[in-house]
Short mmCIF file of C-alpha atoms in Angstrom, two decimals:
data_model
loop_
_atom_site.label_atom_id
_atom_site.label_comp_id
_atom_site.label_asym_id
_atom_site.label_seq_id
_atom_site.Cartn_x
_atom_site.Cartn_y
_atom_site.Cartn_z
CA MET A 999 0.91 1.87 -7.21
CA THR A 1000 1.68 0.37 -10.73
CA VAL A 1001 1.89 -3.07 -9.47
CA ALA A 1002 -1.59 -2.78 -7.31
CA GLN A 1003 -3.21 -1.49 -10.87
CA ALA A 1004 -1.92 -3.95 -12.90
CA VAL A 1005 -3.05 -6.52 -10.13
CA ALA A 1006 -6.78 -4.52 -10.25
CA ASP A 1007 -6.85 -4.78 -14.03
CA THR A 1008 -6.24 -8.52 -14.33
CA VAL A 1009 -8.75 -8.86 -11.17
CA ALA A 1010 -11.31 -6.88 -13.04
CA ALA A 1011 -11.43 -9.22 -16.43
CA ASP A 1012 -13.35 -11.70 -14.69
CA ALA A 1013 -14.66 -10.15 -11.83
CA ALA A 1014 -18.18 -10.61 -13.13
CA GLU A 1015 -18.00 -14.01 -13.91
CA ARG A 1016 -16.77 -14.95 -10.28
CA ASP A 1017 -19.73 -12.94 -8.94
CA ARG A 1018 -22.07 -14.71 -11.16
CA THR A 1019 -20.83 -18.15 -10.15
CA SER A 1020 -19.83 -17.15 -6.43
CA ALA A 1021 -16.63 -18.82 -6.83
CA ARG A 1022 -14.03 -18.91 -4.38
CA PRO A 1023 -11.08 -16.86 -5.47
CA HIS A 1024 -8.25 -19.18 -5.42
CA ARG A 1025 -6.64 -17.75 -8.91
CA VAL A 1026 -6.85 -14.45 -7.68
CA LEU A 1027 -5.00 -15.02 -4.35
CA ASP A 1028 -2.13 -16.78 -6.47
CA LEU A 1029 -2.15 -13.40 -8.03
CA LEU A 1030 -1.52 -11.54 -4.88
CA ARG A 1031 1.34 -13.71 -3.42
CA GLU A 1032 2.84 -13.67 -7.22
CA SER A 1033 2.73 -9.89 -7.51
CA GLY A 1034 4.35 -9.42 -4.01
CA LEU A 1035 0.91 -7.89 -2.41
CA ALA A 1036 0.75 -10.40 0.07
CA ASN A 1037 4.04 -9.33 1.71
CA LEU A 1038 3.55 -5.85 1.33
CA LEU A 1039 3.32 -4.75 5.08
CA ILE A 1040 6.19 -7.44 6.29
CA PRO A 1041 9.15 -5.45 7.30
CA GLU A 1042 12.08 -5.75 5.12
CA GLU A 1043 14.25 -7.32 7.79
CA PHE A 1044 11.85 -10.58 7.80
CA GLY A 1045 11.29 -10.64 3.97
CA GLY A 1046 8.59 -8.14 3.12
CA HIS A 1047 8.40 -5.17 1.33
CA GLY A 1048 7.98 -2.62 4.43
CA ALA A 1049 4.90 -0.58 3.36
CA HIS A 1050 2.79 1.43 5.51
CA PHE A 1051 -1.38 0.90 5.62
CA GLU A 1052 -1.73 4.18 3.99
CA THR A 1053 -0.31 2.41 0.98
CA ALA A 1054 -2.05 -0.68 1.63
CA PHE A 1055 -5.44 1.21 1.52
CA HIS A 1056 -4.74 2.68 -1.60
CA VAL A 1057 -4.40 -0.44 -2.94
CA VAL A 1058 -7.55 -1.73 -1.63
CA ARG A 1059 -9.46 1.27 -3.24
CA ALA A 1060 -7.93 0.36 -6.34
CA LEU A 1061 -8.95 -3.31 -6.22
CA ALA A 1062 -12.42 -2.31 -4.80
CA ARG A 1063 -13.43 -0.19 -7.51
CA VAL A 1064 -13.50 -3.66 -9.47
CA ASP A 1065 -14.15 -6.25 -7.04
CA ALA A 1066 -15.28 -5.32 -3.48
CA SER A 1067 -14.76 -9.00 -2.57
CA ILE A 1068 -10.93 -9.28 -3.23
CA ALA A 1069 -10.43 -5.95 -1.82
CA GLN A 1070 -12.14 -7.57 1.36
CA VAL A 1071 -10.06 -10.60 1.50
CA LEU A 1072 -6.96 -8.62 0.99
CA GLY A 1073 -7.53 -6.03 3.66
CA TYR A 1074 -8.38 -8.44 6.06
CA HIS A 1075 -5.29 -10.42 5.20
CA TRP A 1076 -2.98 -7.62 5.98
CA LEU A 1077 -4.78 -6.90 9.42
CA ASN A 1078 -4.80 -10.24 10.41
CA GLN A 1079 -1.12 -10.27 9.46
CA ALA A 1080 -0.42 -7.40 11.60
CA CYS A 1081 -2.04 -9.12 14.72
CA VAL A 1082 1.61 -10.34 14.95
CA THR A 1083 2.79 -6.67 16.02
CA PHE A 1084 -0.58 -5.94 17.97
CA TYR A 1085 -0.76 -9.36 19.89
CA GLY A 1086 2.80 -10.61 19.60
CA PRO A 1087 5.09 -9.18 22.52
CA ASP A 1088 8.05 -11.28 22.04
CA PRO A 1089 10.26 -10.05 19.19
CA GLU A 1090 11.80 -13.22 18.55
CA ARG A 1091 8.03 -14.74 18.08
CA GLN A 1092 7.19 -11.52 15.99
CA ALA A 1093 10.26 -12.32 13.78
CA HIS A 1094 9.26 -16.15 13.46
CA TRP A 1095 5.71 -15.42 12.36
CA TYR A 1096 6.73 -12.36 9.78
CA ARG A 1097 9.46 -14.68 8.17
CA ALA A 1098 7.39 -17.67 7.87
CA SER A 1099 4.39 -15.58 6.24
CA ALA A 1100 7.08 -13.75 4.06
CA ARG A 1101 8.80 -17.32 2.97
CA ALA A 1102 5.73 -19.05 2.27
CA ASN A 1103 3.53 -15.96 1.11
CA TRP A 1104 0.60 -16.72 3.61
CA VAL A 1105 -2.62 -15.31 2.86
CA TRP A 1106 -4.01 -14.76 6.37
CA SER A 1107 -7.91 -14.75 7.40
CA ASP A 1108 -9.70 -15.01 10.69
CA SER A 1109 -12.55 -16.23 12.39
CA PHE A 1110 -13.19 -13.55 15.13
CA ASN A 1111 -16.90 -12.95 14.48
CA PRO A 1112 -18.16 -11.70 17.92
CA VAL A 1113 -21.65 -12.41 17.05
CA SER A 1114 -21.37 -15.97 16.58
CA PRO A 1115 -21.15 -18.29 19.94
CA ASP A 1116 -17.56 -18.18 21.88
CA LEU A 1117 -15.65 -20.93 20.85
CA GLU A 1118 -14.65 -23.73 23.69
CA ILE A 1119 -11.18 -23.87 24.48
CA VAL A 1120 -10.26 -26.15 27.06
CA ALA A 1121 -7.26 -27.51 28.37
CA ASP A 1122 -5.64 -30.93 27.12
CA GLY A 1123 -2.43 -31.77 28.99
CA ASP A 1124 0.03 -29.14 27.55
CA ALA A 1125 -2.30 -28.06 24.86
CA TYR A 1126 -5.92 -26.97 24.33
CA ARG A 1127 -8.53 -28.56 22.40
CA MET A 1128 -11.40 -26.18 20.30
CA ASN A 1129 -14.79 -26.61 19.41
CA GLY A 1130 -17.43 -24.40 18.01
CA LEU A 1131 -18.66 -22.88 14.80
CA LYS A 1132 -17.75 -19.41 13.61
CA ARG A 1133 -19.87 -17.69 10.91
CA PHE A 1134 -19.00 -15.06 8.43
CA ALA A 1135 -15.19 -15.98 8.19
CA THR A 1136 -14.40 -13.82 5.11
CA GLY A 1137 -11.50 -15.66 3.24
CA ALA A 1138 -10.79 -18.50 5.42
CA SER A 1139 -11.47 -21.43 3.06
CA VAL A 1140 -8.96 -19.92 0.71
CA ALA A 1141 -6.45 -18.61 3.17
CA ASP A 1142 -3.26 -20.12 4.33
CA VAL A 1143 -3.41 -19.36 7.87
CA ILE A 1144 -6.48 -18.43 10.21
CA ILE A 1145 -6.25 -15.83 13.22
CA ALA A 1146 -8.73 -16.99 15.82
CA GLY A 1147 -9.20 -16.30 19.65
CA GLY A 1148 -11.09 -17.11 22.95
CA ILE A 1149 -11.06 -17.49 26.66
CA ALA A 1150 -9.12 -20.45 27.49
CA SER A 1151 -10.42 -23.20 30.23
CA GLY A 1152 -7.62 -24.47 32.31
CA GLY A 1153 -4.16 -24.86 31.48
CA ALA A 1154 -1.40 -22.19 31.32
CA HIS A 1155 -3.70 -19.39 30.28
CA ASP A 1156 -6.86 -20.37 32.42
CA GLY A 1157 -9.26 -17.29 31.88
CA GLU A 1158 -7.31 -15.44 29.34
CA LEU A 1159 -8.13 -14.31 25.94
CA ILE A 1160 -5.54 -16.11 23.85
CA VAL A 1161 -5.00 -15.23 20.02
CA PHE A 1162 -3.55 -18.01 17.86
CA VAL A 1163 -2.92 -18.72 14.31
CA LEU A 1164 -3.63 -22.00 12.38
CA ASP A 1165 -3.12 -23.50 9.64
CA ALA A 1166 -6.42 -23.43 7.59
CA ASN A 1167 -6.56 -26.91 6.66
CA ARG A 1168 -5.39 -28.37 10.20
CA ASP A 1169 -7.26 -31.35 11.50
CA GLY A 1170 -10.94 -31.05 12.69
CA ILE A 1171 -11.41 -27.60 10.54
CA GLU A 1172 -14.14 -27.44 8.31
CA HIS A 1173 -14.79 -24.90 5.78
CA ILE A 1174 -18.73 -24.64 5.24
CA ASP A 1175 -19.64 -23.44 1.97
CA ASP A 1176 -22.86 -21.34 3.31
CA TRP A 1177 -22.27 -18.07 1.87
CA ASP A 1178 -25.42 -17.07 -0.42
CA ASN A 1179 -25.84 -13.62 -0.08
CA LEU A 1180 -26.54 -10.74 -2.30
CA GLY A 1181 -23.26 -9.11 -2.76
CA TYR A 1182 -19.62 -10.24 -2.02
CA ARG A 1183 -20.28 -13.35 -3.82
CA SER A 1184 -16.71 -14.22 -4.35
CA SER A 1185 -15.46 -13.23 -0.72
CA ALA A 1186 -15.30 -16.84 0.51
CA SER A 1187 -17.42 -15.96 3.64
CA GLY A 1188 -18.76 -19.27 4.61
CA SER A 1189 -18.44 -20.60 8.22
CA VAL A 1190 -15.88 -22.71 9.69
CA ARG A 1191 -16.43 -25.41 11.90
CA TYR A 1192 -13.77 -26.57 14.54
CA THR A 1193 -13.89 -30.04 15.85
CA ASP A 1194 -11.49 -30.90 18.74
CA VAL A 1195 -8.89 -28.82 16.80
CA VAL A 1196 -5.47 -28.75 18.97
CA ILE A 1197 -4.04 -25.72 19.82
CA THR A 1198 -0.22 -25.90 21.02
CA ALA A 1199 1.78 -23.21 22.83
CA ASP A 1200 3.58 -22.66 19.52
CA ASP A 1201 0.09 -21.44 17.96
CA ILE A 1202 -0.43 -19.04 20.22
CA LEU A 1203 0.32 -15.57 19.09
CA GLY A 1204 -0.25 -13.57 22.53
CA VAL A 1205 -2.89 -12.76 25.28
CA ASP A 1206 -5.24 -10.02 24.95
CA LYS A 1207 -4.44 -7.76 27.72
CA GLU A 1208 -7.13 -5.17 26.87
CA GLU A 1209 -4.14 -2.65 26.34
CA PRO A 1210 -4.63 0.26 24.05
CA PHE A 1211 -2.07 -0.54 21.58
CA SER A 1212 -3.46 -4.14 20.65
CA SER A 1213 -6.89 -2.94 20.26
CA VAL A 1214 -5.97 -0.57 17.59
CA VAL A 1215 -6.59 -3.40 15.11
CA THR A 1216 -10.28 -2.80 15.41
CA PRO A 1217 -10.47 0.87 13.99
CA GLY A 1218 -8.24 -0.66 11.61
CA VAL A 1219 -10.81 -2.77 10.50
CA GLN A 1220 -13.31 0.01 10.34
CA LEU A 1221 -11.03 2.09 8.26
CA LEU A 1222 -10.65 -0.81 6.06
CA PHE A 1223 -14.55 -0.62 5.43
CA GLY A 1224 -14.24 3.25 4.96
CA ASN A 1225 -11.76 2.61 2.12
CA ILE A 1226 -13.63 -0.38 0.39
CA TYR A 1227 -17.03 1.63 0.32
CA LEU A 1228 -15.10 4.83 -1.16
CA GLY A 1229 -13.46 2.21 -3.73
CA ILE A 1230 -16.81 0.75 -4.60
CA ALA A 1231 -18.24 4.47 -5.51
CA GLU A 1232 -15.34 5.26 -7.51
CA GLY A 1233 -15.68 2.27 -9.49
CA ALA A 1234 -19.48 3.07 -9.73
CA LEU A 1235 -18.51 6.18 -11.05
CA ALA A 1236 -15.88 4.96 -13.29
CA GLN A 1237 -18.29 2.15 -14.86
CA ALA A 1238 -21.01 4.74 -15.28
CA LYS A 1239 -18.66 7.56 -17.15
CA THR A 1240 -18.09 4.81 -19.82
CA LEU A 1241 -21.48 3.65 -20.21
CA THR A 1242 -22.89 7.50 -20.18
CA LEU A 1243 -20.38 8.30 -22.97
CA ALA A 1244 -21.35 5.32 -25.15
CA ARG A 1245 -25.06 6.41 -25.03
CA PRO A 1246 -26.29 7.36 -28.50
CA ASN A 1247 -28.70 10.58 -28.45
CA ALA A 1248 -30.47 12.27 -25.90
CA TRP A 1249 -34.08 12.46 -24.00
CA PHE A 1250 -36.14 13.82 -26.52
CA LEU A 1251 -37.07 16.81 -24.31
CA SER A 1252 -33.15 17.61 -23.79
CA SER A 1253 -31.46 20.65 -25.99
CA ALA A 1254 -28.64 18.29 -26.20
CA ASP A 1255 -27.47 16.03 -29.17
CA ARG A 1256 -26.22 13.40 -26.65
CA TYR A 1257 -26.64 12.28 -22.77
CA ALA A 1258 -23.15 13.21 -22.12
CA GLN A 1259 -23.75 16.77 -23.22
CA ASP A 1260 -27.01 17.01 -21.22
CA PRO A 1261 -26.68 19.58 -18.26
CA ILE A 1262 -28.97 17.44 -16.23
CA THR A 1263 -26.31 14.69 -16.75
CA HIS A 1264 -23.44 17.17 -15.61
CA ARG A 1265 -25.27 18.19 -12.70
CA VAL A 1266 -25.96 14.63 -11.14
CA PHE A 1267 -22.27 13.70 -12.01
CA GLY A 1268 -21.24 16.88 -10.46
CA GLU A 1269 -23.08 16.02 -7.28
CA LEU A 1270 -21.98 12.34 -6.86
CA VAL A 1271 -18.10 12.72 -7.89
CA SER A 1272 -17.88 16.11 -5.12
CA ARG A 1273 -19.31 13.95 -2.59
CA THR A 1274 -17.23 10.90 -3.39
CA ALA A 1275 -14.32 13.53 -3.41
CA ALA A 1276 -14.96 14.79 0.06
CA VAL A 1277 -14.99 11.01 1.22
CA GLU A 1278 -11.43 10.37 -0.46
CA ALA A 1279 -10.03 13.28 1.33
CA LEU A 1280 -11.34 12.01 4.92
CA ALA A 1281 -9.90 8.68 4.51
CA ASP A 1282 -6.69 9.74 3.08
CA THR A 1283 -6.25 11.75 6.31
CA LEU A 1284 -7.19 8.97 8.59
CA ASN A 1285 -5.03 6.50 6.53
CA ARG A 1286 -2.16 8.49 7.73
CA SER A 1287 -3.24 8.87 11.06
CA PHE A 1288 -3.78 5.33 11.35
CA ASP A 1289 0.17 4.72 10.75
CA GLU A 1290 1.02 7.42 13.09
CA VAL A 1291 -0.85 5.66 15.72
CA ILE A 1292 0.90 2.27 15.07
CA ALA A 1293 4.26 3.91 15.22
CA LEU A 1294 3.63 4.83 18.64
CA GLY A 1295 3.47 1.05 19.44
CA ALA A 1296 3.24 0.21 23.26
CA ASP A 1297 3.27 4.07 23.89
CA THR A 1298 -0.24 4.50 22.54
CA THR A 1299 -2.69 5.63 24.98
CA ALA A 1300 -6.33 5.10 25.54
CA VAL A 1301 -7.05 8.40 24.33
CA ASP A 1302 -4.69 8.01 21.15
CA ARG A 1303 -7.04 5.18 20.33
CA ALA A 1304 -10.45 6.51 21.35
CA GLU A 1305 -9.66 9.95 19.31
CA LEU A 1306 -8.50 7.68 16.09
CA GLU A 1307 -11.82 5.22 16.53
CA VAL A 1308 -13.91 8.36 16.82
CA ARG A 1309 -12.81 10.03 13.30
CA ILE A 1310 -12.53 6.29 11.76
CA ALA A 1311 -16.42 6.38 12.80
CA GLN A 1312 -17.19 9.58 10.93
CA LEU A 1313 -15.59 7.96 7.82
CA LYS A 1314 -17.70 4.92 8.05
CA VAL A 1315 -20.54 7.17 8.38
CA VAL A 1316 -20.33 9.31 5.39
CA SER A 1317 -18.53 6.57 3.29
CA THR A 1318 -21.89 4.28 4.00
CA GLU A 1319 -23.97 6.87 2.97
CA VAL A 1320 -22.05 8.37 0.02
CA GLY A 1321 -21.32 4.76 -1.55
CA LEU A 1322 -24.77 3.74 -1.18
CA GLU A 1323 -26.02 6.85 -2.95
CA VAL A 1324 -23.71 6.69 -5.53
CA ALA A 1325 -23.73 2.98 -6.45
CA SER A 1326 -27.77 3.58 -6.56
CA ARG A 1327 -28.04 6.70 -8.38
CA VAL A 1328 -25.36 6.22 -11.22
CA TYR A 1329 -28.37 4.59 -13.05
CA GLU A 1330 -30.24 7.75 -13.23
CA LEU A 1331 -27.07 8.50 -15.84
CA THR A 1332 -26.79 5.27 -17.34
CA GLY A 1333 -30.36 4.40 -18.45
CA ALA A 1334 -32.44 1.36 -18.62
CA SER A 1335 -29.91 -0.55 -20.47
CA SER A 1336 -27.83 -0.61 -18.22
CA THR A 1337 -29.90 -2.59 -15.71
CA ARG A 1338 -28.99 -5.65 -17.95
CA SER A 1339 -27.33 -8.44 -16.05
CA SER A 1340 -24.77 -8.86 -18.56
CA VAL A 1341 -23.81 -5.11 -17.71
CA GLY A 1342 -22.51 -5.91 -14.37
CA LEU A 1343 -23.29 -2.43 -12.87
CA ASP A 1344 -25.48 -3.69 -10.09
CA ARG A 1345 -22.42 -5.28 -8.54
CA HIS A 1346 -21.49 -2.15 -6.94
CA TRP A 1347 -24.50 -1.72 -5.02
CA ARG A 1348 -24.95 -4.99 -4.33
CA ASP A 1349 -21.43 -5.18 -2.67
CA ILE A 1350 -21.91 -2.08 -0.55
CA ARG A 1351 -25.52 -2.73 0.20
CA THR A 1352 -24.54 -6.08 1.70
CA HIS A 1353 -21.19 -5.10 3.60
CA SER A 1354 -22.69 -1.84 5.05
CA LEU A 1355 -24.81 -4.32 7.09
CA HIS A 1356 -21.78 -5.47 8.69
CA ASP A 1357 -22.43 -3.51 11.88
CA PRO A 1358 -25.03 -1.00 12.17
CA VAL A 1359 -24.11 2.32 11.06
CA ASP A 1360 -26.52 4.39 13.40
CA TYR A 1361 -24.47 3.33 16.03
CA LYS A 1362 -21.53 4.93 14.52
CA ARG A 1363 -23.95 8.00 13.98
CA ILE A 1364 -24.57 7.72 17.74
CA GLU A 1365 -20.78 7.52 18.75
CA VAL A 1366 -19.92 10.48 16.83
CA GLY A 1367 -22.61 12.68 18.35
CA ASN A 1368 -22.50 11.51 21.95
CA HIS A 1369 -18.85 12.07 21.32
CA PHE A 1370 -19.03 15.81 19.97
CA LEU A 1371 -22.01 16.65 22.47
CA ASN A 1372 -20.41 15.18 25.94
CA GLY A 1373 -16.84 14.21 25.23
CA VAL A 1374 -17.63 10.56 25.56
CA PHE A 1375 -15.60 7.93 23.68
CA ALA A 1376 -17.79 4.60 22.97
CA PRO A 1377 -16.31 1.56 24.96
CA ILE A 1378 -13.65 -0.70 23.23
CA SER A 1379 -15.40 -3.56 21.42
CA LEU A 1380 -14.83 -5.62 18.23
CA TYR A 1381 -17.01 -2.96 16.50
CA THR A 1382 -15.52 -0.15 18.10
#
């Protein structure tokens, strides 16, 4: 974690400026490559560092404390890169993709957004041609490669959902700078337009057979969100602590000399810190559980996958609620002066408010409740 903290400290230095200008984080991604974090999860035999997701999610939290946009890009990178394992059944092809990625320090992104219309993938000789638009492609415009997928029409994979890897700047790929949202301003989450993009057999990572193991990647995405929301809460608390300790005097009705000595300040901090610690404990447990399920590989059962998913849904519920509360209520501790734009405390709330709308948390509550009462698991989708 020493490297991760050093990277987080560097990222923090100009995070507010990137937020103000909605700058694409090219320089930060170079830092992720140079630090070795881009290759953190690639097995050692293929040129990586051989770490586990438990470590990766701790890194995500360290970055989310200072810049949730970068934490999101890096977390997506690792999960998309891991699709080599989730969707690549051929060991030789897995070795090919991992070695290529490690050698070139690739950053991976995706354009899998299921609420955008499906991509049109039509056979053209021995290859395919793809057309369509995918919105909310976080990191795609600054990444090296993009994971995408869709139902093939014709050819060797007719009717199958193929998953493939494309150079982010291949002919026919257009990155549209249309991300203009409240938060996540430096996440490069614009749309990607595909116009007659050629997909060859060498680009295809695998076919989604709807077996349990490959679909474990989706709970992994939700687990990433929970860790980011936790990191945002921790970052908001850390900044609020610094601001509170620097506040002079105290409220005129208080018996304390300074705000930092006021029992009301202690009570609010105590409440927010305690709730955040509870989310941390749950996240730590699930991060380990995620690695344990991944270790099962092809032996992963539908029950293994479903039990993991519903527990991660619990994290999604509480991390969303606590993250939003903390990022909002810290203003009660830091006072009116902390609402200045130059302070940048609002970034924490804007980021979690924006991203917590990725998929409705009420459906996670329903999922958890239905399982608790009736033992029912939610059907597999790109959100569950």
